[in-house]
Amino acid sequence: EAEALARSGDLRGAIRKGYIALLCELSDRKVIGLARHKTNRDYLRDVRKNQPLFENMTGLTGSFERNWYGLGQSEMQDWEDFRDRYRRTIGEVRG
């Protein structure tokens, strides 16, 4: 869905959908536990002991927050950077 949003020009939506996909994938792999009350910072705390995952997820979280909550216009490079880091992060996760 994120790729389709990006192709249609909704880069903000694509990054948001990608971030949600990241959280769902990490939950499916039993790396984090999803909960309505948790914030993005809570999820980062959940992975803090795994330094490579923490670093990647910190970057993804920052990108999501800048693009979703920020006032600036999302650019194709923002999406491409997010997508590449997402793929690298998921590829490195064991679960």
JSON list of C-alpha atoms in Angstrom, two decimals:
[
{"chain": "A", "resi": 1, "resn": "GLU", "atom": "CA", "xyz": [0.00, 0.00, 0.00]},
{"chain": "A", "resi": 2, "resn": "ALA", "atom": "CA", "xyz": [2.84, 2.38, 0.79]},
{"chain": "A", "resi": 3, "resn": "GLU", "atom": "CA", "xyz": [4.33, 1.94, -2.68]},
{"chain": "A", "resi": 4, "resn": "ALA", "atom": "CA", "xyz": [0.95, 2.65, -4.28]},
{"chain": "A", "resi": 5, "resn": "LEU", "atom": "CA", "xyz": [0.57, 5.81, -2.21]},
{"chain": "A", "resi": 6, "resn": "ALA", "atom": "CA", "xyz": [4.05, 6.95, -3.25]},
{"chain": "A", "resi": 7, "resn": "ARG", "atom": "CA", "xyz": [3.31, 6.28, -6.93]},
{"chain": "A", "resi": 8, "resn": "SER", "atom": "CA", "xyz": [0.13, 8.34, -6.66]},
{"chain": "A", "resi": 9, "resn": "GLY", "atom": "CA", "xyz": [2.11, 11.24, -5.15]},
{"chain": "A", "resi": 10, "resn": "ASP", "atom": "CA", "xyz": [0.97, 10.86, -1.54]},
{"chain": "A", "resi": 11, "resn": "LEU", "atom": "CA", "xyz": [4.47, 10.68, -0.08]},
{"chain": "A", "resi": 12, "resn": "ARG", "atom": "CA", "xyz": [3.35, 11.66, 3.43]},
{"chain": "A", "resi": 13, "resn": "GLY", "atom": "CA", "xyz": [0.79, 8.86, 3.38]},
{"chain": "A", "resi": 14, "resn": "ALA", "atom": "CA", "xyz": [3.36, 6.42, 2.00]},
{"chain": "A", "resi": 15, "resn": "ILE", "atom": "CA", "xyz": [5.78, 7.13, 4.83]},
{"chain": "A", "resi": 16, "resn": "ARG", "atom": "CA", "xyz": [2.99, 6.85, 7.40]},
{"chain": "A", "resi": 17, "resn": "LYS", "atom": "CA", "xyz": [1.84, 3.52, 5.93]},
{"chain": "A", "resi": 18, "resn": "GLY", "atom": "CA", "xyz": [5.45, 2.33, 5.85]},
{"chain": "A", "resi": 19, "resn": "TYR", "atom": "CA", "xyz": [5.94, 3.22, 9.50]},
{"chain": "A", "resi": 20, "resn": "ILE", "atom": "CA", "xyz": [2.80, 1.35, 10.48]},
{"chain": "A", "resi": 21, "resn": "ALA", "atom": "CA", "xyz": [4.03, -1.62, 8.42]},
{"chain": "A", "resi": 22, "resn": "LEU", "atom": "CA", "xyz": [7.33, -1.49, 10.32]},
{"chain": "A", "resi": 23, "resn": "LEU", "atom": "CA", "xyz": [5.57, -1.64, 13.68]},
{"chain": "A", "resi": 24, "resn": "CYS", "atom": "CA", "xyz": [3.31, -4.48, 12.51]},
{"chain": "A", "resi": 25, "resn": "GLU", "atom": "CA", "xyz": [6.25, -6.46, 11.13]},
{"chain": "A", "resi": 26, "resn": "LEU", "atom": "CA", "xyz": [8.23, -6.04, 14.35]},
{"chain": "A", "resi": 27, "resn": "SER", "atom": "CA", "xyz": [5.18, -7.15, 16.31]},
{"chain": "A", "resi": 28, "resn": "ASP", "atom": "CA", "xyz": [4.66, -10.19, 14.07]},
{"chain": "A", "resi": 29, "resn": "ARG", "atom": "CA", "xyz": [8.30, -11.14, 14.70]},
{"chain": "A", "resi": 30, "resn": "LYS", "atom": "CA", "xyz": [7.76, -10.73, 18.47]},
{"chain": "A", "resi": 31, "resn": "VAL", "atom": "CA", "xyz": [10.30, -7.90, 18.71]},
{"chain": "A", "resi": 32, "resn": "ILE", "atom": "CA", "xyz": [7.79, -5.40, 20.09]},
{"chain": "A", "resi": 33, "resn": "GLY", "atom": "CA", "xyz": [4.29, -5.60, 21.48]},
{"chain": "A", "resi": 34, "resn": "LEU", "atom": "CA", "xyz": [1.75, -3.31, 19.85]},
{"chain": "A", "resi": 35, "resn": "ALA", "atom": "CA", "xyz": [-0.58, -1.40, 22.15]},
{"chain": "A", "resi": 36, "resn": "ARG", "atom": "CA", "xyz": [-2.86, 1.60, 21.64]},
{"chain": "A", "resi": 37, "resn": "HIS", "atom": "CA", "xyz": [-1.34, 3.42, 24.62]},
{"chain": "A", "resi": 38, "resn": "LYS", "atom": "CA", "xyz": [2.24, 3.15, 23.36]},
{"chain": "A", "resi": 39, "resn": "THR", "atom": "CA", "xyz": [3.99, 6.06, 21.74]},
{"chain": "A", "resi": 40, "resn": "ASN", "atom": "CA", "xyz": [6.76, 5.98, 19.15]},
{"chain": "A", "resi": 41, "resn": "ARG", "atom": "CA", "xyz": [9.22, 6.59, 22.01]},
{"chain": "A", "resi": 42, "resn": "ASP", "atom": "CA", "xyz": [7.84, 3.54, 23.84]},
{"chain": "A", "resi": 43, "resn": "TYR", "atom": "CA", "xyz": [8.56, 1.38, 20.78]},
{"chain": "A", "resi": 44, "resn": "LEU", "atom": "CA", "xyz": [12.09, 2.78, 20.61]},
{"chain": "A", "resi": 45, "resn": "ARG", "atom": "CA", "xyz": [12.59, 1.89, 24.28]},
{"chain": "A", "resi": 46, "resn": "ASP", "atom": "CA", "xyz": [11.41, -1.65, 23.48]},
{"chain": "A", "resi": 47, "resn": "VAL", "atom": "CA", "xyz": [14.27, -2.15, 21.00]},
{"chain": "A", "resi": 48, "resn": "ARG", "atom": "CA", "xyz": [16.97, -0.10, 22.75]},
{"chain": "A", "resi": 49, "resn": "LYS", "atom": "CA", "xyz": [19.06, -3.17, 23.71]},
{"chain": "A", "resi": 50, "resn": "ASN", "atom": "CA", "xyz": [19.44, -4.12, 20.04]},
{"chain": "A", "resi": 51, "resn": "GLN", "atom": "CA", "xyz": [21.72, -1.26, 18.96]},
{"chain": "A", "resi": 52, "resn": "PRO", "atom": "CA", "xyz": [21.54, -1.76, 15.15]},
{"chain": "A", "resi": 53, "resn": "LEU", "atom": "CA", "xyz": [17.74, -2.05, 15.25]},
{"chain": "A", "resi": 54, "resn": "PHE", "atom": "CA", "xyz": [17.49, 0.91, 17.63]},
{"chain": "A", "resi": 55, "resn": "GLU", "atom": "CA", "xyz": [19.59, 3.10, 15.32]},
{"chain": "A", "resi": 56, "resn": "ASN", "atom": "CA", "xyz": [17.59, 2.14, 12.22]},
{"chain": "A", "resi": 57, "resn": "MET", "atom": "CA", "xyz": [14.28, 2.52, 13.99]},
{"chain": "A", "resi": 58, "resn": "THR", "atom": "CA", "xyz": [15.32, 5.91, 15.41]},
{"chain": "A", "resi": 59, "resn": "GLY", "atom": "CA", "xyz": [15.95, 7.10, 11.86]},
{"chain": "A", "resi": 60, "resn": "LEU", "atom": "CA", "xyz": [12.66, 5.70, 10.59]},
{"chain": "A", "resi": 61, "resn": "THR", "atom": "CA", "xyz": [10.76, 7.23, 13.50]},
{"chain": "A", "resi": 62, "resn": "GLY", "atom": "CA", "xyz": [12.36, 10.61, 12.90]},
{"chain": "A", "resi": 63, "resn": "SER", "atom": "CA", "xyz": [11.53, 10.45, 9.20]},
{"chain": "A", "resi": 64, "resn": "PHE", "atom": "CA", "xyz": [7.93, 9.49, 9.93]},
{"chain": "A", "resi": 65, "resn": "GLU", "atom": "CA", "xyz": [7.48, 12.25, 12.50]},
{"chain": "A", "resi": 66, "resn": "ARG", "atom": "CA", "xyz": [9.07, 14.94, 10.27]},
{"chain": "A", "resi": 67, "resn": "ASN", "atom": "CA", "xyz": [6.98, 13.95, 7.27]},
{"chain": "A", "resi": 68, "resn": "TRP", "atom": "CA", "xyz": [3.68, 13.22, 9.02]},
{"chain": "A", "resi": 69, "resn": "TYR", "atom": "CA", "xyz": [3.62, 15.90, 11.71]},
{"chain": "A", "resi": 70, "resn": "GLY", "atom": "CA", "xyz": [5.93, 18.47, 10.11]},
{"chain": "A", "resi": 71, "resn": "LEU", "atom": "CA", "xyz": [4.75, 21.41, 8.09]},
{"chain": "A", "resi": 72, "resn": "GLY", "atom": "CA", "xyz": [7.14, 20.85, 5.19]},
{"chain": "A", "resi": 73, "resn": "GLN", "atom": "CA", "xyz": [6.35, 19.17, 1.89]},
{"chain": "A", "resi": 74, "resn": "SER", "atom": "CA", "xyz": [7.49, 15.54, 1.61]},
{"chain": "A", "resi": 75, "resn": "GLU", "atom": "CA", "xyz": [9.78, 14.89, -1.34]},
{"chain": "A", "resi": 76, "resn": "MET", "atom": "CA", "xyz": [10.40, 11.72, -3.35]},
{"chain": "A", "resi": 77, "resn": "GLN", "atom": "CA", "xyz": [13.86, 11.50, -1.75]},
{"chain": "A", "resi": 78, "resn": "ASP", "atom": "CA", "xyz": [12.20, 11.37, 1.70]},
{"chain": "A", "resi": 79, "resn": "TRP", "atom": "CA", "xyz": [10.16, 8.36, 0.59]},
{"chain": "A", "resi": 80, "resn": "GLU", "atom": "CA", "xyz": [13.09, 6.63, -1.10]},
{"chain": "A", "resi": 81, "resn": "ASP", "atom": "CA", "xyz": [15.30, 7.09, 1.97]},
{"chain": "A", "resi": 82, "resn": "PHE", "atom": "CA", "xyz": [12.53, 5.80, 4.24]},
{"chain": "A", "resi": 83, "resn": "ARG", "atom": "CA", "xyz": [11.83, 2.80, 2.00]},
{"chain": "A", "resi": 84, "resn": "ASP", "atom": "CA", "xyz": [15.51, 1.84, 1.78]},
{"chain": "A", "resi": 85, "resn": "ARG", "atom": "CA", "xyz": [16.02, 2.07, 5.54]},
{"chain": "A", "resi": 86, "resn": "TYR", "atom": "CA", "xyz": [12.80, 0.13, 6.13]},
{"chain": "A", "resi": 87, "resn": "ARG", "atom": "CA", "xyz": [13.97, -2.70, 3.88]},
{"chain": "A", "resi": 88, "resn": "ARG", "atom": "CA", "xyz": [17.41, -2.78, 5.48]},
{"chain": "A", "resi": 89, "resn": "THR", "atom": "CA", "xyz": [15.89, -2.78, 8.98]},
{"chain": "A", "resi": 90, "resn": "ILE", "atom": "CA", "xyz": [13.41, -5.59, 8.29]},
{"chain": "A", "resi": 91, "resn": "GLY", "atom": "CA", "xyz": [16.12, -7.59, 6.52]},
{"chain": "A", "resi": 92, "resn": "GLU", "atom": "CA", "xyz": [18.29, -7.46, 9.64]},
{"chain": "A", "resi": 93, "resn": "VAL", "atom": "CA", "xyz": [15.57, -8.38, 12.16]},
{"chain": "A", "resi": 94, "resn": "ARG", "atom": "CA", "xyz": [15.47, -11.92, 13.46]},
{"chain": "A", "resi": 95, "resn": "GLY", "atom": "CA", "xyz": [12.18, -13.09, 14.82]}
]
